[in-house]
Amino acid sequence: MNKGQKFVVGNWKMGPKSIAEAKKLFMAIAPSIPRGVRTIVLPPTLYFYELRKQYTGSSVLFGLQNIFSEREGSFTGETGVLMAQNIGATHVLIGHSERRAQGETDELVARKVTLALASRLVVILCIGEKERDSHGEYLAILKKQLLSALVSVTFSQLKNIMIAYEPVWAIGKGADFSMKPGDVHEAVLLIRKILHERYLGKKEVFSVPILYGGSVVPENASALVYKGEVDGLLVGHQSLDVRAFTEILKIVGKGGEKKLVF
Ligand code: PGA
């Protein structure tokens, strides 16, 4: 990663409701992407092929929101990593808290990370505590999630990893619930420290992009990125809102002009 490169990931989750709306949304967003911001859209798997085919050549990269934990076999309803690769996905989100809430364990997350990297996909690995306790238990949770996901990730594979720090309690709410930039910065430092130890002090760990996600809106985007000192943002519900998402892109691209709410 170039030092200073910024990222915005749009996690469309289970929206929009039709492919026509998905195309409309994409077409409205695409012209507003600032040059310096690497933008990755994660549409629902059902829309992926159509969007990717139609918009190849735009500056947007496309990824999937999940893959299955086995490479191949009889697994009804699942999306395999080879399919993801074949269909033109460059990125895959793994370990999102909404999937963990459906029973995805640290072990399953690790399996998916290993499979995705072996298929040359860039992994956007989500970690985040369910709640913030006053004894610092959340720090141990973050460490466990991170180390178990990276258990078989070699140093040379690390360049294909991005980490999305998403405190679960801050997801899907509003600006008032997003994390304070100082706390985001503390989490970033912790993640860098864990990576530094895990990869035996190699300085390249400082190039692993770390994003923040959880109730990102235009009003807090600047503070989260520039005071929180993250490399970018993972945007959920606001990535389905053209005005909000293009505003967030603009803010991240320009270094933040929007009035701060903190
Ligand atoms: P949110 O979602 O921006 O709607 O909080 C973030 C996410 O779930 O990735």
PDB file of C-alpha atoms and ligand atoms in Angstrom:
ATOM      1  CA  MET A   1       0.000   0.000   0.000  1.00  0.00           C
ATOM      2  CA  ASN A   2       1.198   3.557  -0.730  1.00  0.00           C
ATOM      3  CA  LYS A   3       1.615   5.397   2.509  1.00  0.00           C
ATOM      4  CA  GLY A   4      -1.305   7.803   2.680  1.00  0.00           C
ATOM      5  CA  GLN A   5      -3.530   5.760   0.365  1.00  0.00           C
ATOM      6  CA  LYS A   6      -7.104   5.993   1.588  1.00  0.00           C
ATOM      7  CA  PHE A   7      -9.835   3.379   1.231  1.00  0.00           C
ATOM      8  CA  VAL A   8     -13.608   3.461   1.348  1.00  0.00           C
ATOM      9  CA  VAL A   9     -15.527   0.191   1.340  1.00  0.00           C
ATOM     10  CA  GLY A  10     -19.271   0.225   0.689  1.00  0.00           C
ATOM     11  CA  ASN A  11     -20.937  -2.790   2.269  1.00  0.00           C
ATOM     12  CA  TRP A  12     -24.363  -2.940   0.633  1.00  0.00           C
ATOM     13  CA  LYS A  13     -25.421  -5.857   2.866  1.00  0.00           C
ATOM     14  CA  MET A  14     -28.816  -7.120   1.595  1.00  0.00           C
ATOM     15  CA  GLY A  15     -29.692  -4.028  -0.448  1.00  0.00           C
ATOM     16  CA  PRO A  16     -30.888  -2.568  -2.741  1.00  0.00           C
ATOM     17  CA  LYS A  17     -34.052  -4.561  -3.406  1.00  0.00           C
ATOM     18  CA  SER A  18     -33.624  -4.958  -7.167  1.00  0.00           C
ATOM     19  CA  ILE A  19     -30.825  -5.177  -9.700  1.00  0.00           C
ATOM     20  CA  ALA A  20     -32.251  -2.098 -11.444  1.00  0.00           C
ATOM     21  CA  GLU A  21     -31.877  -0.108  -8.225  1.00  0.00           C
ATOM     22  CA  ALA A  22     -28.394  -1.544  -7.693  1.00  0.00           C
ATOM     23  CA  LYS A  23     -27.320  -0.332 -11.137  1.00  0.00           C
ATOM     24  CA  LYS A  24     -28.846   3.077 -10.528  1.00  0.00           C
ATOM     25  CA  LEU A  25     -27.045   3.356  -7.224  1.00  0.00           C
ATOM     26  CA  PHE A  26     -23.740   2.339  -8.732  1.00  0.00           C
ATOM     27  CA  MET A  27     -24.070   4.762 -11.642  1.00  0.00           C
ATOM     28  CA  ALA A  28     -24.817   7.592  -9.260  1.00  0.00           C
ATOM     29  CA  ILE A  29     -21.783   6.849  -7.121  1.00  0.00           C
ATOM     30  CA  ALA A  30     -19.164   6.000  -9.740  1.00  0.00           C
ATOM     31  CA  PRO A  31     -18.582   9.523 -11.181  1.00  0.00           C
ATOM     32  CA  SER A  32     -17.987  10.954  -7.695  1.00  0.00           C
ATOM     33  CA  ILE A  33     -15.077   8.790  -6.701  1.00  0.00           C
ATOM     34  CA  PRO A  34     -12.065  10.968  -5.916  1.00  0.00           C
ATOM     35  CA  ARG A  35      -8.780   9.955  -7.507  1.00  0.00           C
ATOM     36  CA  GLY A  36      -6.891   9.267  -4.303  1.00  0.00           C
ATOM     37  CA  VAL A  37      -9.525   7.024  -2.728  1.00  0.00           C
ATOM     38  CA  ARG A  38      -9.478   3.328  -3.449  1.00  0.00           C
ATOM     39  CA  THR A  39     -13.161   2.457  -3.448  1.00  0.00           C
ATOM     40  CA  ILE A  40     -14.423  -1.066  -3.068  1.00  0.00           C
ATOM     41  CA  VAL A  41     -18.109  -1.909  -3.432  1.00  0.00           C
ATOM     42  CA  LEU A  42     -19.475  -5.091  -1.879  1.00  0.00           C
ATOM     43  CA  PRO A  43     -22.845  -5.750  -3.528  1.00  0.00           C
ATOM     44  CA  PRO A  44     -25.027  -8.760  -2.723  1.00  0.00           C
ATOM     45  CA  THR A  45     -23.656 -11.857  -4.479  1.00  0.00           C
ATOM     46  CA  LEU A  46     -26.739 -12.090  -6.713  1.00  0.00           C
ATOM     47  CA  TYR A  47     -25.991  -8.688  -8.260  1.00  0.00           C
ATOM     48  CA  PHE A  48     -22.265  -9.090  -8.433  1.00  0.00           C
ATOM     49  CA  TYR A  49     -21.823 -10.479 -11.940  1.00  0.00           C
ATOM     50  CA  GLU A  50     -24.135  -8.013 -13.624  1.00  0.00           C
ATOM     51  CA  LEU A  51     -22.537  -5.001 -11.954  1.00  0.00           C
ATOM     52  CA  ARG A  52     -19.005  -6.187 -12.449  1.00  0.00           C
ATOM     53  CA  LYS A  53     -19.623  -6.956 -16.141  1.00  0.00           C
ATOM     54  CA  GLN A  54     -21.260  -3.645 -16.858  1.00  0.00           C
ATOM     55  CA  TYR A  55     -18.834  -1.475 -14.934  1.00  0.00           C
ATOM     56  CA  THR A  56     -15.481  -3.070 -15.657  1.00  0.00           C
ATOM     57  CA  GLY A  57     -13.043  -0.285 -16.299  1.00  0.00           C
ATOM     58  CA  SER A  58     -14.552   2.081 -13.759  1.00  0.00           C
ATOM     59  CA  SER A  59     -12.218   2.961 -10.918  1.00  0.00           C
ATOM     60  CA  VAL A  60     -14.269   0.907  -8.468  1.00  0.00           C
ATOM     61  CA  LEU A  61     -13.180  -2.516  -7.302  1.00  0.00           C
ATOM     62  CA  PHE A  62     -15.761  -5.171  -6.499  1.00  0.00           C
ATOM     63  CA  GLY A  63     -15.787  -7.655  -3.679  1.00  0.00           C
ATOM     64  CA  LEU A  64     -18.084 -10.166  -2.038  1.00  0.00           C
ATOM     65  CA  GLN A  65     -19.525  -9.911   1.447  1.00  0.00           C
ATOM     66  CA  ASN A  66     -18.697 -13.502   2.334  1.00  0.00           C
ATOM     67  CA  ILE A  67     -17.448 -16.828   0.981  1.00  0.00           C
ATOM     68  CA  PHE A  68     -17.903 -20.374   2.190  1.00  0.00           C
ATOM     69  CA  SER A  69     -15.317 -22.079   4.389  1.00  0.00           C
ATOM     70  CA  GLU A  70     -14.747 -25.062   2.063  1.00  0.00           C
ATOM     71  CA  ARG A  71     -13.103 -24.799  -1.323  1.00  0.00           C
ATOM     72  CA  GLU A  72     -15.525 -27.124  -3.121  1.00  0.00           C
ATOM     73  CA  GLY A  73     -18.157 -29.778  -2.484  1.00  0.00           C
ATOM     74  CA  SER A  74     -21.874 -30.201  -1.942  1.00  0.00           C
ATOM     75  CA  PHE A  75     -22.897 -27.170   0.069  1.00  0.00           C
ATOM     76  CA  THR A  76     -26.355 -25.991  -0.840  1.00  0.00           C
ATOM     77  CA  GLY A  77     -26.762 -22.263  -1.066  1.00  0.00           C
ATOM     78  CA  GLU A  78     -23.121 -21.351  -0.511  1.00  0.00           C
ATOM     79  CA  THR A  79     -20.701 -19.298  -2.598  1.00  0.00           C
ATOM     80  CA  GLY A  80     -17.308 -20.895  -3.180  1.00  0.00           C
ATOM     81  CA  VAL A  81     -14.032 -19.048  -3.288  1.00  0.00           C
ATOM     82  CA  LEU A  82     -13.288 -20.317  -6.803  1.00  0.00           C
ATOM     83  CA  MET A  83     -16.566 -18.811  -7.985  1.00  0.00           C
ATOM     84  CA  ALA A  84     -15.670 -15.533  -6.347  1.00  0.00           C
ATOM     85  CA  GLN A  85     -12.329 -15.491  -8.103  1.00  0.00           C
ATOM     86  CA  ASN A  86     -13.842 -16.498 -11.437  1.00  0.00           C
ATOM     87  CA  ILE A  87     -16.540 -13.901 -11.360  1.00  0.00           C
ATOM     88  CA  GLY A  88     -13.952 -11.138 -10.963  1.00  0.00           C
ATOM     89  CA  ALA A  89     -14.053 -10.350  -7.265  1.00  0.00           C
ATOM     90  CA  THR A  90     -10.856  -8.698  -6.087  1.00  0.00           C
ATOM     91  CA  HIS A  91     -11.821  -8.479  -2.412  1.00  0.00           C
ATOM     92  CA  VAL A  92     -13.845 -10.456   0.079  1.00  0.00           C
ATOM     93  CA  LEU A  93     -15.189  -9.381   3.453  1.00  0.00           C
ATOM     94  CA  ILE A  94     -14.607 -12.019   6.109  1.00  0.00           C
ATOM     95  CA  GLY A  95     -15.715 -12.181   9.722  1.00  0.00           C
ATOM     96  CA  HIS A  96     -18.344  -9.448   9.659  1.00  0.00           C
ATOM     97  CA  SER A  97     -20.119  -9.306  13.015  1.00  0.00           C
ATOM     98  CA  GLU A  98     -23.479  -9.974  11.351  1.00  0.00           C
ATOM     99  CA  ARG A  99     -22.059 -13.294  10.181  1.00  0.00           C
ATOM    100  CA  ARG A 100     -20.378 -14.002  13.491  1.00  0.00           C
ATOM    101  CA  ALA A 101     -23.804 -13.422  15.084  1.00  0.00           C
ATOM    102  CA  GLN A 102     -25.107 -16.270  12.922  1.00  0.00           C
ATOM    103  CA  GLY A 103     -22.561 -18.654  14.381  1.00  0.00           C
ATOM    104  CA  GLU A 104     -19.380 -17.942  12.453  1.00  0.00           C
ATOM    105  CA  THR A 105     -16.567 -18.825  14.851  1.00  0.00           C
ATOM    106  CA  ASP A 106     -12.960 -17.596  14.921  1.00  0.00           C
ATOM    107  CA  GLU A 107     -11.956 -20.989  13.459  1.00  0.00           C
ATOM    108  CA  LEU A 108     -14.332 -20.631  10.512  1.00  0.00           C
ATOM    109  CA  VAL A 109     -13.113 -17.091   9.937  1.00  0.00           C
ATOM    110  CA  ALA A 110      -9.530 -18.379   9.857  1.00  0.00           C
ATOM    111  CA  ARG A 111     -10.456 -21.081   7.324  1.00  0.00           C
ATOM    112  CA  LYS A 112     -12.089 -18.526   5.057  1.00  0.00           C
ATOM    113  CA  VAL A 113      -9.119 -16.177   5.314  1.00  0.00           C
ATOM    114  CA  THR A 114      -6.735 -18.976   4.338  1.00  0.00           C
ATOM    115  CA  LEU A 115      -8.898 -20.054   1.391  1.00  0.00           C
ATOM    116  CA  ALA A 116      -9.369 -16.516   0.098  1.00  0.00           C
ATOM    117  CA  LEU A 117      -5.673 -15.684   0.246  1.00  0.00           C
ATOM    118  CA  ALA A 118      -4.807 -18.927  -1.529  1.00  0.00           C
ATOM    119  CA  SER A 119      -7.165 -17.791  -4.313  1.00  0.00           C
ATOM    120  CA  ARG A 120      -5.440 -14.397  -4.514  1.00  0.00           C
ATOM    121  CA  LEU A 121      -8.339 -12.414  -3.153  1.00  0.00           C
ATOM    122  CA  VAL A 122      -7.685  -9.476  -0.879  1.00  0.00           C
ATOM    123  CA  VAL A 123      -9.270 -10.147   2.496  1.00  0.00           C
ATOM    124  CA  ILE A 124     -11.051  -7.400   4.388  1.00  0.00           C
ATOM    125  CA  LEU A 125     -10.991  -8.971   7.827  1.00  0.00           C
ATOM    126  CA  CYS A 126     -13.552  -7.650  10.305  1.00  0.00           C
ATOM    127  CA  ILE A 127     -12.859  -7.672  14.000  1.00  0.00           C
ATOM    128  CA  GLY A 128     -14.644  -5.883  16.810  1.00  0.00           C
ATOM    129  CA  GLU A 129     -15.834  -6.269  20.365  1.00  0.00           C
ATOM    130  CA  LYS A 130     -19.528  -6.651  21.236  1.00  0.00           C
ATOM    131  CA  GLU A 131     -19.263  -4.243  24.123  1.00  0.00           C
ATOM    132  CA  ARG A 132     -16.752  -2.022  25.858  1.00  0.00           C
ATOM    133  CA  ASP A 133     -16.159  -3.052  29.439  1.00  0.00           C
ATOM    134  CA  SER A 134     -14.242  -0.933  31.920  1.00  0.00           C
ATOM    135  CA  HIS A 135     -11.648  -3.646  32.664  1.00  0.00           C
ATOM    136  CA  GLY A 136     -10.197  -3.745  29.168  1.00  0.00           C
ATOM    137  CA  GLU A 137     -11.608  -7.190  28.352  1.00  0.00           C
ATOM    138  CA  TYR A 138     -12.380  -5.901  24.858  1.00  0.00           C
ATOM    139  CA  LEU A 139      -8.648  -5.609  24.200  1.00  0.00           C
ATOM    140  CA  ALA A 140      -8.201  -9.339  24.775  1.00  0.00           C
ATOM    141  CA  ILE A 141     -11.174 -10.075  22.514  1.00  0.00           C
ATOM    142  CA  LEU A 142      -9.701  -8.019  19.681  1.00  0.00           C
ATOM    143  CA  LYS A 143      -6.353  -9.740  20.112  1.00  0.00           C
ATOM    144  CA  LYS A 144      -7.928 -13.196  20.040  1.00  0.00           C
ATOM    145  CA  GLN A 145     -10.021 -12.423  16.947  1.00  0.00           C
ATOM    146  CA  LEU A 146      -7.041 -10.988  15.111  1.00  0.00           C
ATOM    147  CA  LEU A 147      -4.503 -13.674  15.990  1.00  0.00           C
ATOM    148  CA  SER A 148      -6.847 -16.561  15.316  1.00  0.00           C
ATOM    149  CA  ALA A 149      -7.792 -15.156  11.893  1.00  0.00           C
ATOM    150  CA  LEU A 150      -4.128 -14.765  10.997  1.00  0.00           C
ATOM    151  CA  VAL A 151      -3.034 -18.135  12.376  1.00  0.00           C
ATOM    152  CA  SER A 152      -1.885 -19.477   9.019  1.00  0.00           C
ATOM    153  CA  VAL A 153      -1.313 -16.179   7.225  1.00  0.00           C
ATOM    154  CA  THR A 154       2.321 -15.874   6.234  1.00  0.00           C
ATOM    155  CA  PHE A 155       4.259 -12.646   6.243  1.00  0.00           C
ATOM    156  CA  SER A 156       4.253 -12.513   2.448  1.00  0.00           C
ATOM    157  CA  GLN A 157       0.442 -12.901   2.385  1.00  0.00           C
ATOM    158  CA  LEU A 158      -0.010  -9.960   4.701  1.00  0.00           C
ATOM    159  CA  LYS A 159       0.035  -7.533   1.773  1.00  0.00           C
ATOM    160  CA  ASN A 160      -3.357  -8.985   0.790  1.00  0.00           C
ATOM    161  CA  ILE A 161      -4.958  -8.287   4.144  1.00  0.00           C
ATOM    162  CA  MET A 162      -6.942  -5.233   5.192  1.00  0.00           C
ATOM    163  CA  ILE A 163      -8.359  -4.996   8.684  1.00  0.00           C
ATOM    164  CA  ALA A 164     -11.721  -3.435   9.382  1.00  0.00           C
ATOM    165  CA  TYR A 165     -12.125  -2.554  13.022  1.00  0.00           C
ATOM    166  CA  GLU A 166     -15.865  -2.516  13.655  1.00  0.00           C
ATOM    167  CA  PRO A 167     -17.042  -2.338  17.272  1.00  0.00           C
ATOM    168  CA  VAL A 168     -20.311  -4.279  17.135  1.00  0.00           C
ATOM    169  CA  TRP A 169     -22.116  -1.857  19.460  1.00  0.00           C
ATOM    170  CA  ALA A 170     -21.506   0.957  16.968  1.00  0.00           C
ATOM    171  CA  ILE A 171     -22.838  -0.783  13.841  1.00  0.00           C
ATOM    172  CA  GLY A 172     -26.065   0.247  12.129  1.00  0.00           C
ATOM    173  CA  LYS A 173     -26.967   3.096  14.471  1.00  0.00           C
ATOM    174  CA  GLY A 174     -26.323   6.781  13.808  1.00  0.00           C
ATOM    175  CA  ALA A 175     -23.617   9.383  14.284  1.00  0.00           C
ATOM    176  CA  ASP A 176     -24.274   9.552  18.034  1.00  0.00           C
ATOM    177  CA  PHE A 177     -23.295   5.903  18.410  1.00  0.00           C
ATOM    178  CA  SER A 178     -20.157   5.829  16.329  1.00  0.00           C
ATOM    179  CA  MET A 179     -16.905   5.560  18.179  1.00  0.00           C
ATOM    180  CA  LYS A 180     -14.975   8.609  19.354  1.00  0.00           C
ATOM    181  CA  PRO A 181     -11.894   9.196  17.175  1.00  0.00           C
ATOM    182  CA  GLY A 182      -9.543   8.935  20.180  1.00  0.00           C
ATOM    183  CA  ASP A 183     -10.854   5.449  20.930  1.00  0.00           C
ATOM    184  CA  VAL A 184     -10.542   4.491  17.269  1.00  0.00           C
ATOM    185  CA  HIS A 185      -6.916   5.596  17.389  1.00  0.00           C
ATOM    186  CA  GLU A 186      -6.307   3.489  20.500  1.00  0.00           C
ATOM    187  CA  ALA A 187      -7.710   0.428  18.697  1.00  0.00           C
ATOM    188  CA  VAL A 188      -5.524   1.144  15.652  1.00  0.00           C
ATOM    189  CA  LEU A 189      -2.414   1.285  17.848  1.00  0.00           C
ATOM    190  CA  LEU A 190      -3.377  -1.981  19.515  1.00  0.00           C
ATOM    191  CA  ILE A 191      -3.936  -3.710  16.169  1.00  0.00           C
ATOM    192  CA  ARG A 192      -0.562  -2.462  14.870  1.00  0.00           C
ATOM    193  CA  LYS A 193       1.148  -3.667  18.053  1.00  0.00           C
ATOM    194  CA  ILE A 194      -0.396  -7.133  17.760  1.00  0.00           C
ATOM    195  CA  LEU A 195       0.636  -7.352  14.089  1.00  0.00           C
ATOM    196  CA  HIS A 196       4.135  -6.182  14.963  1.00  0.00           C
ATOM    197  CA  GLU A 197       4.507  -8.935  17.564  1.00  0.00           C
ATOM    198  CA  ARG A 198       2.861 -11.597  15.406  1.00  0.00           C
ATOM    199  CA  TYR A 199       5.173 -10.848  12.461  1.00  0.00           C
ATOM    200  CA  LEU A 200       8.330 -10.531  14.583  1.00  0.00           C
ATOM    201  CA  GLY A 201       8.853  -6.833  14.335  1.00  0.00           C
ATOM    202  CA  LYS A 202       8.711  -6.549  10.547  1.00  0.00           C
ATOM    203  CA  LYS A 203       8.128  -2.910   9.618  1.00  0.00           C
ATOM    204  CA  GLU A 204       5.837  -3.851   6.708  1.00  0.00           C
ATOM    205  CA  VAL A 205       3.039  -4.502   9.216  1.00  0.00           C
ATOM    206  CA  PHE A 206       2.622  -0.734   9.364  1.00  0.00           C
ATOM    207  CA  SER A 207       1.439  -0.854   5.754  1.00  0.00           C
ATOM    208  CA  VAL A 208      -1.517  -3.141   6.469  1.00  0.00           C
ATOM    209  CA  PRO A 209      -4.531  -0.879   5.912  1.00  0.00           C
ATOM    210  CA  ILE A 210      -6.738  -0.497   8.974  1.00  0.00           C
ATOM    211  CA  LEU A 211     -10.260   0.795   8.403  1.00  0.00           C
ATOM    212  CA  TYR A 212     -12.948   1.832  10.842  1.00  0.00           C
ATOM    213  CA  GLY A 213     -16.590   0.793  10.444  1.00  0.00           C
ATOM    214  CA  GLY A 214     -19.700   1.423  12.534  1.00  0.00           C
ATOM    215  CA  SER A 215     -22.233   4.209  11.932  1.00  0.00           C
ATOM    216  CA  VAL A 216     -20.029   6.211   9.612  1.00  0.00           C
ATOM    217  CA  VAL A 217     -21.946   9.234   8.290  1.00  0.00           C
ATOM    218  CA  PRO A 218     -20.728  12.376   6.477  1.00  0.00           C
ATOM    219  CA  GLU A 219     -20.722  14.311   9.753  1.00  0.00           C
ATOM    220  CA  ASN A 220     -18.215  12.028  11.485  1.00  0.00           C
ATOM    221  CA  ALA A 221     -16.176  10.740   8.522  1.00  0.00           C
ATOM    222  CA  SER A 222     -13.474  13.366   8.691  1.00  0.00           C
ATOM    223  CA  ALA A 223     -12.850  13.020  12.422  1.00  0.00           C
ATOM    224  CA  LEU A 224     -12.880   9.230  12.261  1.00  0.00           C
ATOM    225  CA  VAL A 225     -10.304   9.105   9.473  1.00  0.00           C
ATOM    226  CA  TYR A 226      -8.058  11.980  10.353  1.00  0.00           C
ATOM    227  CA  LYS A 227      -8.247  12.024  14.157  1.00  0.00           C
ATOM    228  CA  GLY A 228      -8.754   8.286  14.449  1.00  0.00           C
ATOM    229  CA  GLU A 229      -5.774   7.857  12.100  1.00  0.00           C
ATOM    230  CA  VAL A 230      -7.246   5.023  10.085  1.00  0.00           C
ATOM    231  CA  ASP A 231      -6.527   4.302   6.438  1.00  0.00           C
ATOM    232  CA  GLY A 232     -10.173   4.401   5.492  1.00  0.00           C
ATOM    233  CA  LEU A 233     -13.765   3.597   6.314  1.00  0.00           C
ATOM    234  CA  LEU A 234     -16.124   0.664   5.946  1.00  0.00           C
ATOM    235  CA  VAL A 235     -19.545   2.142   5.342  1.00  0.00           C
ATOM    236  CA  GLY A 236     -22.733   0.112   5.771  1.00  0.00           C
ATOM    237  CA  HIS A 237     -26.204   1.666   5.543  1.00  0.00           C
ATOM    238  CA  GLN A 238     -24.902   5.002   4.278  1.00  0.00           C
ATOM    239  CA  SER A 239     -23.351   3.292   1.249  1.00  0.00           C
ATOM    240  CA  LEU A 240     -26.917   2.807  -0.046  1.00  0.00           C
ATOM    241  CA  ASP A 241     -27.565   6.533   0.152  1.00  0.00           C
ATOM    242  CA  VAL A 242     -26.043   8.293  -2.856  1.00  0.00           C
ATOM    243  CA  ARG A 243     -25.780  11.702  -1.251  1.00  0.00           C
ATOM    244  CA  ALA A 244     -24.254  10.423   1.974  1.00  0.00           C
ATOM    245  CA  PHE A 245     -21.838   8.012   0.331  1.00  0.00           C
ATOM    246  CA  THR A 246     -20.548  10.505  -2.239  1.00  0.00           C
ATOM    247  CA  GLU A 247     -20.092  13.041   0.555  1.00  0.00           C
ATOM    248  CA  ILE A 248     -18.094  10.521   2.583  1.00  0.00           C
ATOM    249  CA  LEU A 249     -15.933   9.757  -0.457  1.00  0.00           C
ATOM    250  CA  LYS A 250     -15.314  13.444  -0.991  1.00  0.00           C
ATOM    251  CA  ILE A 251     -14.369  13.984   2.646  1.00  0.00           C
ATOM    252  CA  VAL A 252     -11.959  11.055   2.698  1.00  0.00           C
ATOM    253  CA  GLY A 253     -10.473  12.206  -0.619  1.00  0.00           C
ATOM    254  CA  LYS A 254      -9.912  15.779   0.426  1.00  0.00           C
ATOM    255  CA  GLY A 255      -8.617  15.200   3.884  1.00  0.00           C
ATOM    256  CA  GLY A 256     -11.878  16.273   5.442  1.00  0.00           C
ATOM    257  CA  GLU A 257     -13.746  19.517   5.059  1.00  0.00           C
ATOM    258  CA  LYS A 258     -16.933  18.653   6.831  1.00  0.00           C
ATOM    259  CA  LYS A 259     -17.648  20.251  10.167  1.00  0.00           C
ATOM    260  CA  LEU A 260     -16.713  17.871  12.984  1.00  0.00           C
ATOM    261  CA  VAL A 261     -19.383  16.643  15.385  1.00  0.00           C
ATOM    262  CA  PHE A 262     -16.988  15.653  18.148  1.00  0.00           C
TER     263      PHE A 262
HETATM  264  P1  PGA B   1     -23.078   0.705   9.371  1.00  0.00           P
HETATM  265  O1  PGA B   1     -22.511  -0.738   9.049  1.00  0.00           O
HETATM  266  O2  PGA B   1     -22.227   1.709   8.620  1.00  0.00           O
HETATM  267  O3  PGA B   1     -24.490   0.656   8.875  1.00  0.00           O
HETATM  268  O4  PGA B   1     -22.959   0.887  10.841  1.00  0.00           O
HETATM  269  C1  PGA B   1     -21.144  -0.984   8.998  1.00  0.00           C
HETATM  270  C2  PGA B   1     -20.959  -2.449   8.700  1.00  0.00           C
HETATM  271  O5  PGA B   1     -21.762  -3.265   9.156  1.00  0.00           O
HETATM  272  O6  PGA B   1     -20.032  -2.833   7.985  1.00  0.00           O
END
